[in-house]
Short mmCIF file of C-alpha atoms in Angstrom, two decimals:
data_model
loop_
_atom_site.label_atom_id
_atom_site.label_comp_id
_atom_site.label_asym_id
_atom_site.label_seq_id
_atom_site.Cartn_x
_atom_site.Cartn_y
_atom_site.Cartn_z
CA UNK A 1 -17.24 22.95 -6.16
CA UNK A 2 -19.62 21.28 -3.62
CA UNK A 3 -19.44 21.10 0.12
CA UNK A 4 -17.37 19.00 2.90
CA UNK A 5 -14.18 17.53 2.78
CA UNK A 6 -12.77 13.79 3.53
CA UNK A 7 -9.86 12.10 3.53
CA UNK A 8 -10.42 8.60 2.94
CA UNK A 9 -7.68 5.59 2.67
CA UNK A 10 -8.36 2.32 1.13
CA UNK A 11 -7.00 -0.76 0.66
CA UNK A 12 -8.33 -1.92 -2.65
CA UNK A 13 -8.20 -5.66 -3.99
CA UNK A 14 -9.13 -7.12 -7.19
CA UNK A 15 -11.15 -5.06 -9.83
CA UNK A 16 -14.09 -5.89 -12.07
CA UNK A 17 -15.80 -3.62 -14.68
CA UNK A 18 -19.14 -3.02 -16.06
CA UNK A 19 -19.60 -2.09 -19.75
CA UNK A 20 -20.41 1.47 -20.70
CA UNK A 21 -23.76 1.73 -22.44
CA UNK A 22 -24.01 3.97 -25.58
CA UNK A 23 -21.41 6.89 -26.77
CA UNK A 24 -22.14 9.85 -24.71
CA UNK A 25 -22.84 13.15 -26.53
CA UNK A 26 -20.71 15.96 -26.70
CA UNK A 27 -19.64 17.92 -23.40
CA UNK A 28 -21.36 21.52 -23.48
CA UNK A 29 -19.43 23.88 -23.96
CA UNK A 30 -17.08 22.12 -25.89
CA UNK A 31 -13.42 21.15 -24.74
CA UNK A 32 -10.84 22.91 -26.15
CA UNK A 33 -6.84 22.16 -27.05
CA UNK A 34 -5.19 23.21 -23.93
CA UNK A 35 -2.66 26.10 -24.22
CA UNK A 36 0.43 27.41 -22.04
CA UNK A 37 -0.31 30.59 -20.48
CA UNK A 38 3.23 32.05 -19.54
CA UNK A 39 1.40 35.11 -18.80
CA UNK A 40 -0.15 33.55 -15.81
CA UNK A 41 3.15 32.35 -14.29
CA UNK A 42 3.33 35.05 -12.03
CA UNK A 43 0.20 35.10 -10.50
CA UNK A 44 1.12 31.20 -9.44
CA UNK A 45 3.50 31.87 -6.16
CA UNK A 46 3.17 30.82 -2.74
CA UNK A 47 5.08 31.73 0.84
CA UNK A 48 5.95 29.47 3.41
CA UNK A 49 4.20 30.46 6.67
CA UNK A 50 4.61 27.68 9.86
CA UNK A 51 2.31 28.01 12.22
CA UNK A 52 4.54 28.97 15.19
CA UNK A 53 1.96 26.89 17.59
CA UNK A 54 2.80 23.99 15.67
CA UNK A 55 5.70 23.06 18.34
CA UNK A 56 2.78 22.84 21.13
CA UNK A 57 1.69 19.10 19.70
CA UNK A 58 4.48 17.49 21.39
CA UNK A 59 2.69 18.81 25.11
CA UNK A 60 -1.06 17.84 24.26
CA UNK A 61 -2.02 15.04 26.40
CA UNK A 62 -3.41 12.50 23.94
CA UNK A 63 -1.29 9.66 22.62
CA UNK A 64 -0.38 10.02 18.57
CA UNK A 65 -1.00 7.86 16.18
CA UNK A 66 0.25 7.24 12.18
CA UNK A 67 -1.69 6.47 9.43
CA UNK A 68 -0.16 2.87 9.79
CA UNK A 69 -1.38 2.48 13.49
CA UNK A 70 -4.51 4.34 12.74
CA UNK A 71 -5.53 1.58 9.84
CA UNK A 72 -4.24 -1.32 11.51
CA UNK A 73 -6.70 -0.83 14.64
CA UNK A 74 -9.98 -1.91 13.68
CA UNK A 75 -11.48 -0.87 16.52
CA UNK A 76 -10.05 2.77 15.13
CA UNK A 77 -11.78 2.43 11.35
CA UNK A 78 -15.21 1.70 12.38
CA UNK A 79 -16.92 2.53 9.34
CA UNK A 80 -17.66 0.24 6.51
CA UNK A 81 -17.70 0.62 2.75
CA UNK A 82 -19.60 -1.48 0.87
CA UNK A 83 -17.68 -2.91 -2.31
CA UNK A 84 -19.57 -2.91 -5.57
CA UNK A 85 -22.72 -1.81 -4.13
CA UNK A 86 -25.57 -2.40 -6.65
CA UNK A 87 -27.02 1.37 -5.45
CA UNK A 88 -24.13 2.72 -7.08
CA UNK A 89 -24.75 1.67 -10.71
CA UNK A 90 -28.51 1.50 -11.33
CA UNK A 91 -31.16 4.67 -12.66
CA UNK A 92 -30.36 7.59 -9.44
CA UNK A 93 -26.83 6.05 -8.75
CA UNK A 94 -23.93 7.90 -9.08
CA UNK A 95 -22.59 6.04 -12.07
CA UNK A 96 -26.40 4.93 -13.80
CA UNK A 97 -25.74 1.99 -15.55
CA UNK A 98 -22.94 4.26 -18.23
CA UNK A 99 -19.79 4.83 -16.58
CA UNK A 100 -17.19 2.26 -17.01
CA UNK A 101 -16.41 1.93 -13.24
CA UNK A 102 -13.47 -0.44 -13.14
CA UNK A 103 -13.92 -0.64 -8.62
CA UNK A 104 -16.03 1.53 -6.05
CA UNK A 105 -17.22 1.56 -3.02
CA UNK A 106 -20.63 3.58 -1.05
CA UNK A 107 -20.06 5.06 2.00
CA UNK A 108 -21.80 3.72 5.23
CA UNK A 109 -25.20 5.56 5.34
CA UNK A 110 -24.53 8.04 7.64
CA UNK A 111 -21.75 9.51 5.23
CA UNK A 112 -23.95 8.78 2.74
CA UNK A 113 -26.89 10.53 3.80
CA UNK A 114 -24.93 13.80 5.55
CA UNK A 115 -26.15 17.04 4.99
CA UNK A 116 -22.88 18.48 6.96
CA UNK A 117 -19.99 16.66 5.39
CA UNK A 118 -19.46 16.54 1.95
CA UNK A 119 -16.49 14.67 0.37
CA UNK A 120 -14.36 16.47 -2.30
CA UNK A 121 -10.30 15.36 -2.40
CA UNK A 122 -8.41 12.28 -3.58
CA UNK A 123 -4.81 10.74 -2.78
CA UNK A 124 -3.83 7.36 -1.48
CA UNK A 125 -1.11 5.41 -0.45
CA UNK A 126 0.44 5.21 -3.77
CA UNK A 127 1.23 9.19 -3.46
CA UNK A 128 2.26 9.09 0.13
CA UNK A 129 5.38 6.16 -0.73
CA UNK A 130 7.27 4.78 -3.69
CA UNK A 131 6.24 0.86 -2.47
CA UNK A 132 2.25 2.15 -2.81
CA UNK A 133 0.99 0.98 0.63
CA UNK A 134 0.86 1.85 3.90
CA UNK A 135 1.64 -1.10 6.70
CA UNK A 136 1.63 -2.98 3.98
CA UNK A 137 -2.09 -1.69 3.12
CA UNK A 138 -2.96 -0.11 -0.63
CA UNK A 139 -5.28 2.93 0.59
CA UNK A 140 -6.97 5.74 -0.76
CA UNK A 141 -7.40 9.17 0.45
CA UNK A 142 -10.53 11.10 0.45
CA UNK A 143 -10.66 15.01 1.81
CA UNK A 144 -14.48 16.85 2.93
CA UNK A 145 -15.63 19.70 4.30
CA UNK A 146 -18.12 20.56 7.12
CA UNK A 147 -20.79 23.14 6.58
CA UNK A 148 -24.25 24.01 7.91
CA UNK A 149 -27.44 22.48 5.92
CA UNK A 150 -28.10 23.85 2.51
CA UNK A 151 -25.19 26.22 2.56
CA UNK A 152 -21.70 26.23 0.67
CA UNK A 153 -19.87 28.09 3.62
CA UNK A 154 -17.13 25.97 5.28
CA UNK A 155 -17.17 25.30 8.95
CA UNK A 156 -14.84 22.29 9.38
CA UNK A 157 -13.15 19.68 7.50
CA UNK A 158 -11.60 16.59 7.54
CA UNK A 159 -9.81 13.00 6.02
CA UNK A 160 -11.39 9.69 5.95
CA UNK A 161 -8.56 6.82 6.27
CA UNK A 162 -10.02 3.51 4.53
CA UNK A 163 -8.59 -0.12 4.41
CA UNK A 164 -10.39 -1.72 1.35
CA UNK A 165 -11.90 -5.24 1.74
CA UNK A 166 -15.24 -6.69 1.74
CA UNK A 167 -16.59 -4.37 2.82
CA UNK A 168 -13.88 -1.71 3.32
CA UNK A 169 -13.41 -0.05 6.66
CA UNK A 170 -12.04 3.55 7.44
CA UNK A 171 -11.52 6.20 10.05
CA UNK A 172 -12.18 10.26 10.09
CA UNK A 173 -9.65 12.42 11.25
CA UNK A 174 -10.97 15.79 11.82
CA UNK A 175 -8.65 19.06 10.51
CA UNK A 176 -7.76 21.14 13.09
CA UNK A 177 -5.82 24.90 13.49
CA UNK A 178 -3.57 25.41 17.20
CA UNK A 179 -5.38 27.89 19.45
CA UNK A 180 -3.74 29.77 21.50
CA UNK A 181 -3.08 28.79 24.86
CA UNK A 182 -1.95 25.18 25.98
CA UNK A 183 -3.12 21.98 24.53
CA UNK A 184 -5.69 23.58 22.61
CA UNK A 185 -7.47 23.57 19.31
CA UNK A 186 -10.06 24.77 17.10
CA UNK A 187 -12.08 23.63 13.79
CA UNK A 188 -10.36 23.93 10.55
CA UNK A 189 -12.94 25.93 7.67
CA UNK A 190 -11.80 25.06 4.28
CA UNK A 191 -13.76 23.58 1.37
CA UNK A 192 -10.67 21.10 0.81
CA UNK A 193 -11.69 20.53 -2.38
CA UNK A 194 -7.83 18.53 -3.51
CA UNK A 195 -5.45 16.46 -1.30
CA UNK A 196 -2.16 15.06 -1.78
CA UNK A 197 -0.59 12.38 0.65
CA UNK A 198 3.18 12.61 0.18
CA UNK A 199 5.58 11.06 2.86
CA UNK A 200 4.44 12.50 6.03
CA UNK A 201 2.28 15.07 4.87
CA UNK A 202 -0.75 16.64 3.50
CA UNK A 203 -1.30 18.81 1.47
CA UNK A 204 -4.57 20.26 1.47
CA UNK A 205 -6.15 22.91 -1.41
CA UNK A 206 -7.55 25.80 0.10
CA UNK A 207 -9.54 28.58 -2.61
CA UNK A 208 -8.29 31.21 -0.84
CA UNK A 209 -5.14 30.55 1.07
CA UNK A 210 -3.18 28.19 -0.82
CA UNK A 211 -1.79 24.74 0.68
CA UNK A 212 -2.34 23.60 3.89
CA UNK A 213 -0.06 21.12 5.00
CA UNK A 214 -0.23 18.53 8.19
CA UNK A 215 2.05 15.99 9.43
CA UNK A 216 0.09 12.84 9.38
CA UNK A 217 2.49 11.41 12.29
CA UNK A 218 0.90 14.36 14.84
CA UNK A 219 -2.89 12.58 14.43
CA UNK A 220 -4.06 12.85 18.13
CA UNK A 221 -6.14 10.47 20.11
CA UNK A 222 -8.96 12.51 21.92
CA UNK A 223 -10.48 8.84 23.24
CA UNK A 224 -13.78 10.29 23.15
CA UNK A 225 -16.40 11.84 20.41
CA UNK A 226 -18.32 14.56 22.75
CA UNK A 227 -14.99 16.73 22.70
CA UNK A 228 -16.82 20.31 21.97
CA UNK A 229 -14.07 21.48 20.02
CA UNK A 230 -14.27 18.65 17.46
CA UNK A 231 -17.99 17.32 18.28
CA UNK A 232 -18.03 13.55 16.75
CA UNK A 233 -14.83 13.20 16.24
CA UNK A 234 -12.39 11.07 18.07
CA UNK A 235 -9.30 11.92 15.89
CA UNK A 236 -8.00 14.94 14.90
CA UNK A 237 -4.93 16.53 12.81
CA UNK A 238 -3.15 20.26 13.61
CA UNK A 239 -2.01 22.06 10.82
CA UNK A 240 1.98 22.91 10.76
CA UNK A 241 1.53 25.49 8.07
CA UNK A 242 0.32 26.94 5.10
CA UNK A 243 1.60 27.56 1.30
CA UNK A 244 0.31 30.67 1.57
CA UNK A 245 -1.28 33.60 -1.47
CA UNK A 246 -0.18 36.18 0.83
CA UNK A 247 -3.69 37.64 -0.02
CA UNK A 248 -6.61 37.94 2.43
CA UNK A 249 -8.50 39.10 -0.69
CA UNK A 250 -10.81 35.68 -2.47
CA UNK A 251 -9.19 34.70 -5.38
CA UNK A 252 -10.55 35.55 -8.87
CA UNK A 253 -10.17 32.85 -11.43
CA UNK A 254 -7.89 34.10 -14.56
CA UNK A 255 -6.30 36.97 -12.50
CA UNK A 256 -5.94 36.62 -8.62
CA UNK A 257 -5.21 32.40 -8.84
CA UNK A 258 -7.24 29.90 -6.81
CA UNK A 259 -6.26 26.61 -5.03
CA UNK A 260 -9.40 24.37 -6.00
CA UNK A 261 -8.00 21.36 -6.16
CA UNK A 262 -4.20 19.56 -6.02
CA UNK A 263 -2.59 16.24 -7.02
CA UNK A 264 0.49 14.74 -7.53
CA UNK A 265 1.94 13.95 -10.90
CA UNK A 266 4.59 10.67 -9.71
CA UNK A 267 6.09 9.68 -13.56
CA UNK A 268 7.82 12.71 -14.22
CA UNK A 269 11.35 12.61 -13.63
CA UNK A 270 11.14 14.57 -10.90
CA UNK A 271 7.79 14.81 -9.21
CA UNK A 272 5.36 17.35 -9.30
CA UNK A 273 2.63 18.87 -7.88
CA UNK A 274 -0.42 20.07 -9.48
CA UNK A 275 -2.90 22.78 -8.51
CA UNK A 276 -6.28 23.63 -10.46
CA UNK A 277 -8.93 26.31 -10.84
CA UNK A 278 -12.50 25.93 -10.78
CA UNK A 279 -14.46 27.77 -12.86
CA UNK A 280 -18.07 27.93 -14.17
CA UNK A 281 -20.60 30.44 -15.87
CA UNK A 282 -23.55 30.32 -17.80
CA UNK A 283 -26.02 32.89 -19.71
CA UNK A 284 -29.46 31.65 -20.05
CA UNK A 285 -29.27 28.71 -18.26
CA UNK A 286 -26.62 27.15 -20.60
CA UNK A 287 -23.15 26.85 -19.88
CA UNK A 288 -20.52 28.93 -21.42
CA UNK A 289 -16.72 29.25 -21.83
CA UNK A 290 -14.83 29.79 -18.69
CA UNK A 291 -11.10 30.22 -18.76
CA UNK A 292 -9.66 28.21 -15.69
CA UNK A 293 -5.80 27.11 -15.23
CA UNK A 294 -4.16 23.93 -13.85
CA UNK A 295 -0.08 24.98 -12.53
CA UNK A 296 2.58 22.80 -12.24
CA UNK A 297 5.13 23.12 -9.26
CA UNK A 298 8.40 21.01 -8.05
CA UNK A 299 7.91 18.62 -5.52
CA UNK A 300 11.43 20.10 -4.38
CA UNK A 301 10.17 23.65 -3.39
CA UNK A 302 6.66 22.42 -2.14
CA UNK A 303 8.68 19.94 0.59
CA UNK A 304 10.94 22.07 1.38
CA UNK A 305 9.62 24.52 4.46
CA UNK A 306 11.66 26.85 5.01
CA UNK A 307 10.02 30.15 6.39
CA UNK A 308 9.20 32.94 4.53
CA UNK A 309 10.42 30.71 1.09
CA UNK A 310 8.58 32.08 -1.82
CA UNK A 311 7.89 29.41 -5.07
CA UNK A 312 6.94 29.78 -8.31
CA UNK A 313 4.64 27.61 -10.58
CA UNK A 314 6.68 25.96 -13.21
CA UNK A 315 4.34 26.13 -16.20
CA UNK A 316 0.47 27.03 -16.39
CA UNK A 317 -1.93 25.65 -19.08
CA UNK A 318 -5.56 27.05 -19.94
CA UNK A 319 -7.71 24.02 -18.67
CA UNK A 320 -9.91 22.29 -21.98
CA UNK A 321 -13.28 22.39 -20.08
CA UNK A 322 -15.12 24.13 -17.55
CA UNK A 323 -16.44 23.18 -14.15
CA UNK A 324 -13.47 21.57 -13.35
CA UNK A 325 -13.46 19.35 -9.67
CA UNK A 326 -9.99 18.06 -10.24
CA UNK A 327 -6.99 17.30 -12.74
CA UNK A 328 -3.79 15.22 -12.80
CA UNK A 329 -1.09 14.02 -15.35
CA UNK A 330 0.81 10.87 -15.42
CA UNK A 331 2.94 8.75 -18.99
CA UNK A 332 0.43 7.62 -21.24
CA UNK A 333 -0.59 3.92 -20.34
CA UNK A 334 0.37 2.87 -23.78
CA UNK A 335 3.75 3.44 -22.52
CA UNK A 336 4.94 6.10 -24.49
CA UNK A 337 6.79 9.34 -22.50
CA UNK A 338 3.88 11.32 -23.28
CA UNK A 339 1.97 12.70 -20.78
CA UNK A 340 -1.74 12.78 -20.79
CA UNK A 341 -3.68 14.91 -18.35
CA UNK A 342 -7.07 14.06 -16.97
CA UNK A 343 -9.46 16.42 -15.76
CA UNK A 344 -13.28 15.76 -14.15
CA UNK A 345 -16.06 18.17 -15.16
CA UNK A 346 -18.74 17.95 -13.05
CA UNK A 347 -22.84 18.74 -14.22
CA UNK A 348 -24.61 19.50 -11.13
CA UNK A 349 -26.52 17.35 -8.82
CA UNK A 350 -28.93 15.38 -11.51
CA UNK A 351 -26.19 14.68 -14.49
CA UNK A 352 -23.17 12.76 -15.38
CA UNK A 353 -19.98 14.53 -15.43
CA UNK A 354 -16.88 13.83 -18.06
CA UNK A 355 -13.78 12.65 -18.03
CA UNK A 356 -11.85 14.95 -20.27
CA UNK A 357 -8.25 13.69 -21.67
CA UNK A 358 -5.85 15.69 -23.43
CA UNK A 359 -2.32 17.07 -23.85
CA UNK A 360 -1.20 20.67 -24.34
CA UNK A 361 -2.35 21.73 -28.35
CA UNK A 362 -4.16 18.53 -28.70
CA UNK A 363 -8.15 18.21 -29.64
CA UNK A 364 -9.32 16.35 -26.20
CA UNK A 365 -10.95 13.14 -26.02
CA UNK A 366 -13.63 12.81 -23.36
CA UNK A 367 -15.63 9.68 -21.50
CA UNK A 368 -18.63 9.64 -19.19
CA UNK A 369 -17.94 10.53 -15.78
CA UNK A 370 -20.30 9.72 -12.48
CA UNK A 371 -23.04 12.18 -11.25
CA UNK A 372 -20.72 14.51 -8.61
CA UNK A 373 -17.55 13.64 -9.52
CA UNK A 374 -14.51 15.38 -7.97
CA UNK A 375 -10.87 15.43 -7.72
CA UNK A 376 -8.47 12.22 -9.30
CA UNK A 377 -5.97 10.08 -7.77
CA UNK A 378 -3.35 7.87 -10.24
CA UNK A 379 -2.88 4.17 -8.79
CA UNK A 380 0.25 3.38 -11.06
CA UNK A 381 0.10 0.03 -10.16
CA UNK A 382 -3.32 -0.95 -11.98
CA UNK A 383 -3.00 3.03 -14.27
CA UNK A 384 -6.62 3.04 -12.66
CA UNK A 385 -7.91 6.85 -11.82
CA UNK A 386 -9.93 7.22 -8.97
CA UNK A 387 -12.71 9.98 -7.77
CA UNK A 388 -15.22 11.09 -5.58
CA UNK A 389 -18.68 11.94 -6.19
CA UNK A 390 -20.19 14.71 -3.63
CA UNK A 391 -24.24 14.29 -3.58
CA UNK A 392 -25.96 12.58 -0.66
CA UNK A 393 -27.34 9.47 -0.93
CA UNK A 394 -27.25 5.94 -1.02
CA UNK A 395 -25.27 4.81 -3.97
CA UNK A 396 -24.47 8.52 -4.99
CA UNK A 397 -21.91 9.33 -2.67
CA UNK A 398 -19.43 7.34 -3.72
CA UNK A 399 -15.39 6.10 -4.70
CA UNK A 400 -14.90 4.92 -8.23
CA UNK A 401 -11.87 4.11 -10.30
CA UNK A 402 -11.51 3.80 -14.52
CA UNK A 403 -9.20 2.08 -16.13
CA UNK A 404 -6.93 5.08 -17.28
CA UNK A 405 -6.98 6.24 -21.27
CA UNK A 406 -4.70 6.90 -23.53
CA UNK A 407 -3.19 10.53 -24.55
CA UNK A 408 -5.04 12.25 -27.52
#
């Protein structure tokens, strides 16, 4: 997966669509059926560690804000998001002119143009409460993370709050870790490649660690942007804890498992959450097979904090493609009670990605996806899909939704 994380909340309106042009070839390698992999099922647990500094928020000295407060100030979401930018969808956009975008939005052109922050997560309002908005705004979530020019490494990282409009304005909130000592704080490194927005919290994939989760009602008001311990940023976040591996080892897809992503699957019966590998190889300079797993876990256990709780992944399935950047299910839109899963497979900086569809021991289906793209968020009330794409620029940097498909 690609650098810098954002969380990013919208409030979208009306949708248009542009036609795809052309059936797109074959993805390379080809998907396959996915398959359970019981066998996996242990390797899928995670530990409740708080972070005992968490209690220390209450005696920082800068006023806390919501989400709702946070989005309702304009003078807090002072960035702007240009709605159905024509960059977007023409030869070097992020969807060129064959992706059949049903909404999106560019990022202002600092965002754009960053070679420190990278976007890579996905969640919105209609994950974080049963009504879909957010005082009452419909937004969408967006995770990145922070890392030196040219290089992969993670330094910070942080969510991007967006009301949709004409154009669309949002707000960063930088992720932050408790230091020790009084009212203090230090930069968050994770890649923050997934992001789910449920109730009061985030949850927030980390490769290596797990889940780290924040209470979205502890966002703090620094009142300035020259703070050195979060340089540019005016808002920041604390972590409360962390789903933990247990492991200070890196995680080794198919045997040691890996947080890359995680969404939130809202039409099941009881809710659940959804974690997802990453995983790409090739020989030659072609792409080959590469065995990565998506896990499926109760929303129960993951809300449930109690210290030193261990969970267990419900079921594990053998991903159909490779590369990856994000997966979610939700009830086929033709309104059966079958559920389709959707994953995005992304083809480096200079081609269009897919959107694979499929259900376990089906042959997938698959659609064009944008140049980039990253990890999905369901908006049940329009069964659009939305994504990121990650690559700087004008145009390719980018929020899209599709009009969701139908199960294989």
């Amino acid at each position: 997966m690609a650098v810098a994380t954002l969380a990013l909340v919208i409030c979208v309106g009306p949708t248009g669509a542009h036609a795809q042009s052309g059936a797109p070839a074959a993805p390379s390698p080809a998907p396959r059926p996915m398959v359970s992999d019981p066998a996996s099922r242990p390797d899928f647990h995670l530990t409740w560690e708080p972070d005992h500094r968490a209690s220390n928020i209450a005696g920082f000295p800068y006023p806390r804000l919501t989400p709702g407060r946070l989005i309702s100030n304009p003078s807090y979401t002072d960035h702007q998001a240009t709605r159905h930018c024509s960059a977007a969808n023409n030869a070097i956009g992020a969807l060129r002119n064959s992706v059949a975008a049903a909404d999106w939005y560019c990022f202002d052109s600092v965002d754009s143009a960053s070679s420190t922050w990278t976007p890579q997560g996905m969640s919105g309002s209609e994950d974080a409460h049963a009504g879909g908005t957010v005082d009452g705004h419909r937004v969408l979530l967006t995770s990145w993370y922070g890392h030196a020019p040219n290089s992969s490494t993670p330094r910070r990282s942080r969510v991007s709050f967006l009301v949709a409009g004409t154009p669309g304005r949002y707000a960063h909130v930088e992720l932050v870790q408790l230091a020790p000592g009084a009212s203090r704080f230090r930069a968050l490194p994770t890649h923050a490649g997934g992001v789910v927005w449920h109730d009061n919290y985030l949850y927030v994939a980390d490769p290596r660690r797990g889940l780290r989760v924040f209470d979205t009602r502890n966002i703090l008001d620094l009142g300035r942007t020259d703070d050195p311990r979060a340089p540019g940023s005016r808002f920041v976040l604390p972590q409360i804890g962390v789903w933990s591996t247990g492991s200070a080892q890196s995680c080794n897809r198919g045997t040691r498992a890996c947080y890359d992503y995680v969404t939130l699957d809202r039409s099941a019966s009881s809710w659940q959450f959804i974690t997802g590998e990453y995983c790409s190889r090739s020989q030659g300079g072609t792409l080959v097979w590469c065995n990565s797993r998506l896990a499926r876990w109760r929303t129960g256990d993951i809300t449930s904090r109690t210290p030193g709780r261990t969970i267990n992944a419900q079921q594990v399935y053998r991903q159909p493609v490779t590369n990856v950047q994000g997966g979610v299910s939700y009830q086929d839109p033709a309104g059966s009670a079958r559920h389709c899963y959707y994953f995005d497979s992304s083809r480096g900086e200079n081609n269009l990605g897919w959107l694979v569809t499929d259900r376990p021991n089906r042959q997938p289906t698959y659609q064009q996806g944008g140049v980039g793209l990253q990890d999905l968020y369901v908006q049940r009330s329009n069964h659009q899909l939305w994504t990121v794409t990650e690559w700087p620029g004008l145009g390719t940097r980018i929020i899209y939704s599709v009009n969701q498909p139908s199960c294989p």
